[in-house]
């Protein structure tokens, strides 16, 4: 088996090649590749994509997202996030995933982190004995509107065959249930709330100041990169990438929504970055100096204005308040997110508190 290594230069050449256009299975979508290439955390030496070939057939791939981790006071180290791993069904049992993982560890000098992994990936990571569990985030998922056609359709079998029925059921439940949203709570008094398409200079300074205690200090430039280069886009007619790619490349909608909040004196006191995928909302980044109740009330306002089906958050103070507050939701569910870190990096962590944002790694993109 041969493993090919692609940095940002060779990755650009690869997605523009005839080989990429002819491949029945592609290891990355073009827009996701362009996002990796423009990642401000990249270095020229970073290997972003590992491709496994047997007899000129691609049989597996592994992706890494470059980042920097704060190990201690004024001590940053370059690292990579395990972003995706896939092996062809026809070549399972040949330890291809293990070889890809070994290659990534060697290339990244044992400085890798992982989260939002599937159960098979978790088993693979644990078997290597290279990872330690860094942190578990406890969050909450709010179900505001019925989405049976999506939830039950995923279960397959006879439930999937009843999708037309679930669609009708959703319409009826939401027609009645949305009555409770007619009186949408007003935004907090004495605060100015603005939605923009980019991050202002004032917000940039605020983010950079509030970011100093986060483990992954993504500044305003990094957040602007995310806004400009998403991994999920609306489908385009004639684009066959979705059918050739085993991860999500398109959806009916995906938008980042940056929100700036100013106090009565006109100073920024909160910056909120929502990610809205179809009718599901997440909170990749949230920085604030005002009372957390103000931020929660703004979040609740937009959950209803945007007609959200689900809202998921792991931010500790926000999640805790939403768990405790009585809300007009169909259901609340506690959720957890686990983070694995290579033992070499873990041993160098000297911070007493490991502060993470929901969007760290590649979580904001999906």
Tab-separated table of N, CA and C in Angstrom, residues 280-345:
chain	number	residue	atom	x	y	z
A	280	UNK	N	-31.451	23.722	12.185
A	280	UNK	CA	-30.751	23.378	13.418
A	280	UNK	C	-29.684	24.427	13.707
A	281	UNK	N	-29.627	24.844	14.969
A	281	UNK	CA	-28.760	25.954	15.362
A	281	UNK	C	-27.735	25.490	16.395
A	282	UNK	N	-26.500	25.958	16.233
A	282	UNK	CA	-25.450	25.709	17.220
A	282	UNK	C	-24.769	27.031	17.556
A	283	UNK	N	-23.882	26.993	18.536
A	283	UNK	CA	-23.217	28.200	19.026
A	283	UNK	C	-21.699	27.979	19.029
A	284	UNK	N	-21.064	28.020	17.863
A	284	UNK	CA	-19.631	27.725	17.796
A	284	UNK	C	-18.764	28.617	18.681
A	285	UNK	N	-19.090	29.930	18.719
A	285	UNK	CA	-18.260	30.845	19.505
A	285	UNK	C	-19.133	31.870	20.219
A	286	UNK	N	-18.800	32.104	21.475
A	286	UNK	CA	-19.573	33.039	22.290
A	286	UNK	C	-18.635	33.700	23.302
A	287	UNK	N	-18.478	35.010	23.179
A	287	UNK	CA	-17.634	35.783	24.090
A	287	UNK	C	-18.501	36.876	24.709
A	288	UNK	N	-18.439	37.051	26.015
A	288	UNK	CA	-19.261	38.100	26.624
A	288	UNK	C	-18.680	38.554	27.960
A	289	UNK	N	-18.933	39.834	28.265
A	289	UNK	CA	-18.585	40.398	29.570
A	289	UNK	C	-19.836	40.803	30.329
A	290	UNK	N	-20.968	40.841	29.641
A	290	UNK	CA	-22.235	41.163	30.296
A	290	UNK	C	-22.747	39.932	31.045
A	291	UNK	N	-23.860	40.097	31.724
A	291	UNK	CA	-24.467	38.980	32.441
A	291	UNK	C	-24.882	37.891	31.461
A	292	UNK	N	-24.648	36.637	31.834
A	292	UNK	CA	-24.984	35.517	30.945
A	292	UNK	C	-26.471	35.479	30.625
A	293	UNK	N	-27.311	35.998	31.520
A	293	UNK	CA	-28.758	36.018	31.269
A	293	UNK	C	-29.094	36.847	30.033
A	294	UNK	N	-28.327	37.912	29.800
A	294	UNK	CA	-28.536	38.744	28.609
A	294	UNK	C	-28.266	37.928	27.353
A	295	UNK	N	-27.170	37.186	27.360
A	295	UNK	CA	-26.808	36.357	26.208
A	295	UNK	C	-27.862	35.281	25.976
A	296	UNK	N	-28.327	34.657	27.043
A	296	UNK	CA	-29.348	33.610	26.923
A	296	UNK	C	-30.632	34.176	26.330
A	297	UNK	N	-31.025	35.371	26.752
A	297	UNK	CA	-32.257	35.965	26.219
A	297	UNK	C	-32.120	36.270	24.733
A	298	UNK	N	-30.922	36.672	24.289
A	298	UNK	CA	-30.683	36.928	22.863
A	298	UNK	C	-30.740	35.619	22.081
A	299	UNK	N	-30.140	34.569	22.629
A	299	UNK	CA	-30.182	33.255	21.982
A	299	UNK	C	-31.621	32.777	21.840
A	300	UNK	N	-32.409	32.917	22.900
A	300	UNK	CA	-33.808	32.487	22.856
A	300	UNK	C	-34.591	33.271	21.811
A	301	UNK	N	-34.295	34.545	21.695
A	301	UNK	CA	-34.967	35.380	20.691
A	301	UNK	C	-34.719	34.841	19.286
A	302	UNK	N	-33.456	34.543	18.967
A	302	UNK	CA	-33.137	34.091	17.614
A	302	UNK	C	-33.556	32.644	17.360
A	303	UNK	N	-33.631	31.837	18.399
A	303	UNK	CA	-34.155	30.485	18.221
A	303	UNK	C	-35.576	30.546	17.668
A	304	UNK	N	-36.340	31.503	18.151
A	304	UNK	CA	-37.740	31.611	17.736
A	304	UNK	C	-37.889	32.381	16.423
A	305	UNK	N	-37.117	33.451	16.262
A	305	UNK	CA	-37.175	34.228	15.017
A	305	UNK	C	-36.779	33.374	13.818
A	306	UNK	N	-35.781	32.514	14.002
A	306	UNK	CA	-35.264	31.686	12.909
A	306	UNK	C	-36.030	30.376	12.739
A	307	UNK	N	-37.090	30.174	13.537
A	307	UNK	CA	-37.913	28.950	13.463
A	307	UNK	C	-37.050	27.696	13.545
A	308	UNK	N	-36.249	27.627	14.582
A	308	UNK	CA	-35.290	26.544	14.765
A	308	UNK	C	-35.986	25.278	15.270
A	309	UNK	N	-35.558	24.128	14.752
A	309	UNK	CA	-36.046	22.842	15.272
A	309	UNK	C	-35.259	22.414	16.504
A	310	UNK	N	-33.930	22.508	16.417
A	310	UNK	CA	-33.095	22.132	17.561
A	310	UNK	C	-32.005	23.171	17.780
A	311	UNK	N	-31.622	23.328	19.035
A	311	UNK	CA	-30.489	24.180	19.396
A	311	UNK	C	-29.590	23.380	20.318
A	312	UNK	N	-28.307	23.275	19.957
A	312	UNK	CA	-27.345	22.497	20.736
A	312	UNK	C	-26.217	23.400	21.200
A	313	UNK	N	-25.881	23.320	22.495
A	313	UNK	CA	-24.825	24.165	23.043
A	313	UNK	C	-24.056	23.402	24.116
A	314	UNK	N	-22.725	23.628	24.133
A	314	UNK	CA	-21.851	23.030	25.149
A	314	UNK	C	-21.187	24.091	26.021
A	315	UNK	N	-21.335	25.359	25.671
A	315	UNK	CA	-20.755	26.445	26.469
A	315	UNK	C	-21.289	26.321	27.893
A	316	UNK	N	-20.393	26.164	28.869
A	316	UNK	CA	-20.785	25.748	30.222
A	316	UNK	C	-21.853	26.641	30.846
A	317	UNK	N	-21.623	27.949	30.893
A	317	UNK	CA	-22.572	28.830	31.583
A	317	UNK	C	-23.886	28.952	30.820
A	318	UNK	N	-23.820	28.976	29.489
A	318	UNK	CA	-25.043	29.075	28.687
A	318	UNK	C	-25.852	27.784	28.796
A	319	UNK	N	-25.178	26.645	28.672
A	319	UNK	CA	-25.869	25.355	28.750
A	319	UNK	C	-26.537	25.173	30.103
A	320	UNK	N	-25.852	25.562	31.167
A	320	UNK	CA	-26.403	25.379	32.513
A	320	UNK	C	-27.656	26.224	32.713
A	321	UNK	N	-27.640	27.449	32.226
A	321	UNK	CA	-28.819	28.307	32.373
A	321	UNK	C	-29.993	27.778	31.552
A	322	UNK	N	-29.724	27.255	30.361
A	322	UNK	CA	-30.799	26.709	29.536
A	322	UNK	C	-31.366	25.428	30.145
A	323	UNK	N	-30.529	24.661	30.838
A	323	UNK	CA	-31.021	23.458	31.516
A	323	UNK	C	-31.978	23.824	32.641
A	324	UNK	N	-31.679	24.920	33.334
A	324	UNK	CA	-32.444	25.291	34.516
A	324	UNK	C	-33.688	26.100	34.186
A	325	UNK	N	-33.632	26.870	33.098
A	325	UNK	CA	-34.740	27.768	32.785
A	325	UNK	C	-35.952	27.016	32.264
A	326	UNK	N	-37.148	27.371	32.746
A	326	UNK	CA	-38.360	26.813	32.138
A	326	UNK	C	-38.554	27.426	30.753
A	327	UNK	N	-38.676	26.589	29.750
A	327	UNK	CA	-38.836	27.073	28.383
A	327	UNK	C	-39.924	26.285	27.679
A	328	UNK	N	-40.529	26.924	26.686
A	328	UNK	CA	-41.564	26.263	25.895
A	328	UNK	C	-40.895	25.438	24.800
A	329	UNK	N	-40.365	24.294	25.186
A	329	UNK	CA	-39.721	23.390	24.237
A	329	UNK	C	-40.417	22.038	24.291
A	330	UNK	N	-40.260	21.259	23.223
A	330	UNK	CA	-40.854	19.928	23.198
A	330	UNK	C	-40.085	18.967	24.097
A	331	UNK	N	-38.752	19.194	24.173
A	331	UNK	CA	-37.918	18.237	24.901
A	331	UNK	C	-36.554	18.854	25.124
A	332	UNK	N	-35.953	18.533	26.263
A	332	UNK	CA	-34.568	18.891	26.552
A	332	UNK	C	-33.769	17.610	26.726
A	333	UNK	N	-32.588	17.579	26.146
A	333	UNK	CA	-31.746	16.389	26.237
A	333	UNK	C	-30.318	16.800	26.589
A	334	UNK	N	-29.764	16.195	27.613
A	334	UNK	CA	-28.369	16.452	27.948
A	334	UNK	C	-27.466	15.710	26.964
A	335	UNK	N	-26.432	16.394	26.499
A	335	UNK	CA	-25.505	15.810	25.525
A	335	UNK	C	-24.078	15.982	26.033
A	336	UNK	N	-23.190	15.128	25.547
A	336	UNK	CA	-21.788	15.175	25.943
A	336	UNK	C	-20.906	15.159	24.698
A	337	UNK	N	-19.767	15.803	24.816
A	337	UNK	CA	-18.771	15.774	23.744
A	337	UNK	C	-17.406	15.483	24.364
A	338	UNK	N	-16.764	14.443	23.862
A	338	UNK	CA	-15.477	14.015	24.400
A	338	UNK	C	-14.336	14.476	23.495
A	339	UNK	N	-13.231	14.855	24.114
A	339	UNK	CA	-12.039	15.292	23.384
A	339	UNK	C	-10.877	14.366	23.718
A	340	UNK	N	-10.247	13.816	22.681
A	340	UNK	CA	-9.033	13.021	22.837
A	340	UNK	C	-7.835	13.871	22.412
A	341	UNK	N	-6.730	13.695	23.113
A	341	UNK	CA	-5.506	14.418	22.781
A	341	UNK	C	-4.339	13.444	22.857
A	342	UNK	N	-3.370	13.608	21.986
A	342	UNK	CA	-2.215	12.712	22.027
A	342	UNK	C	-1.524	12.851	23.383
A	343	UNK	N	-1.019	11.741	23.876
A	343	UNK	CA	-0.418	11.734	25.208
A	343	UNK	C	0.762	12.694	25.311
A	344	UNK	N	1.493	12.863	24.202
A	344	UNK	CA	2.636	13.779	24.206
A	344	UNK	C	2.191	15.218	24.467
A	345	UNK	N	1.083	15.626	23.836
A	345	UNK	CA	0.551	16.969	24.078
A	345	UNK	C	-0.040	17.077	25.476
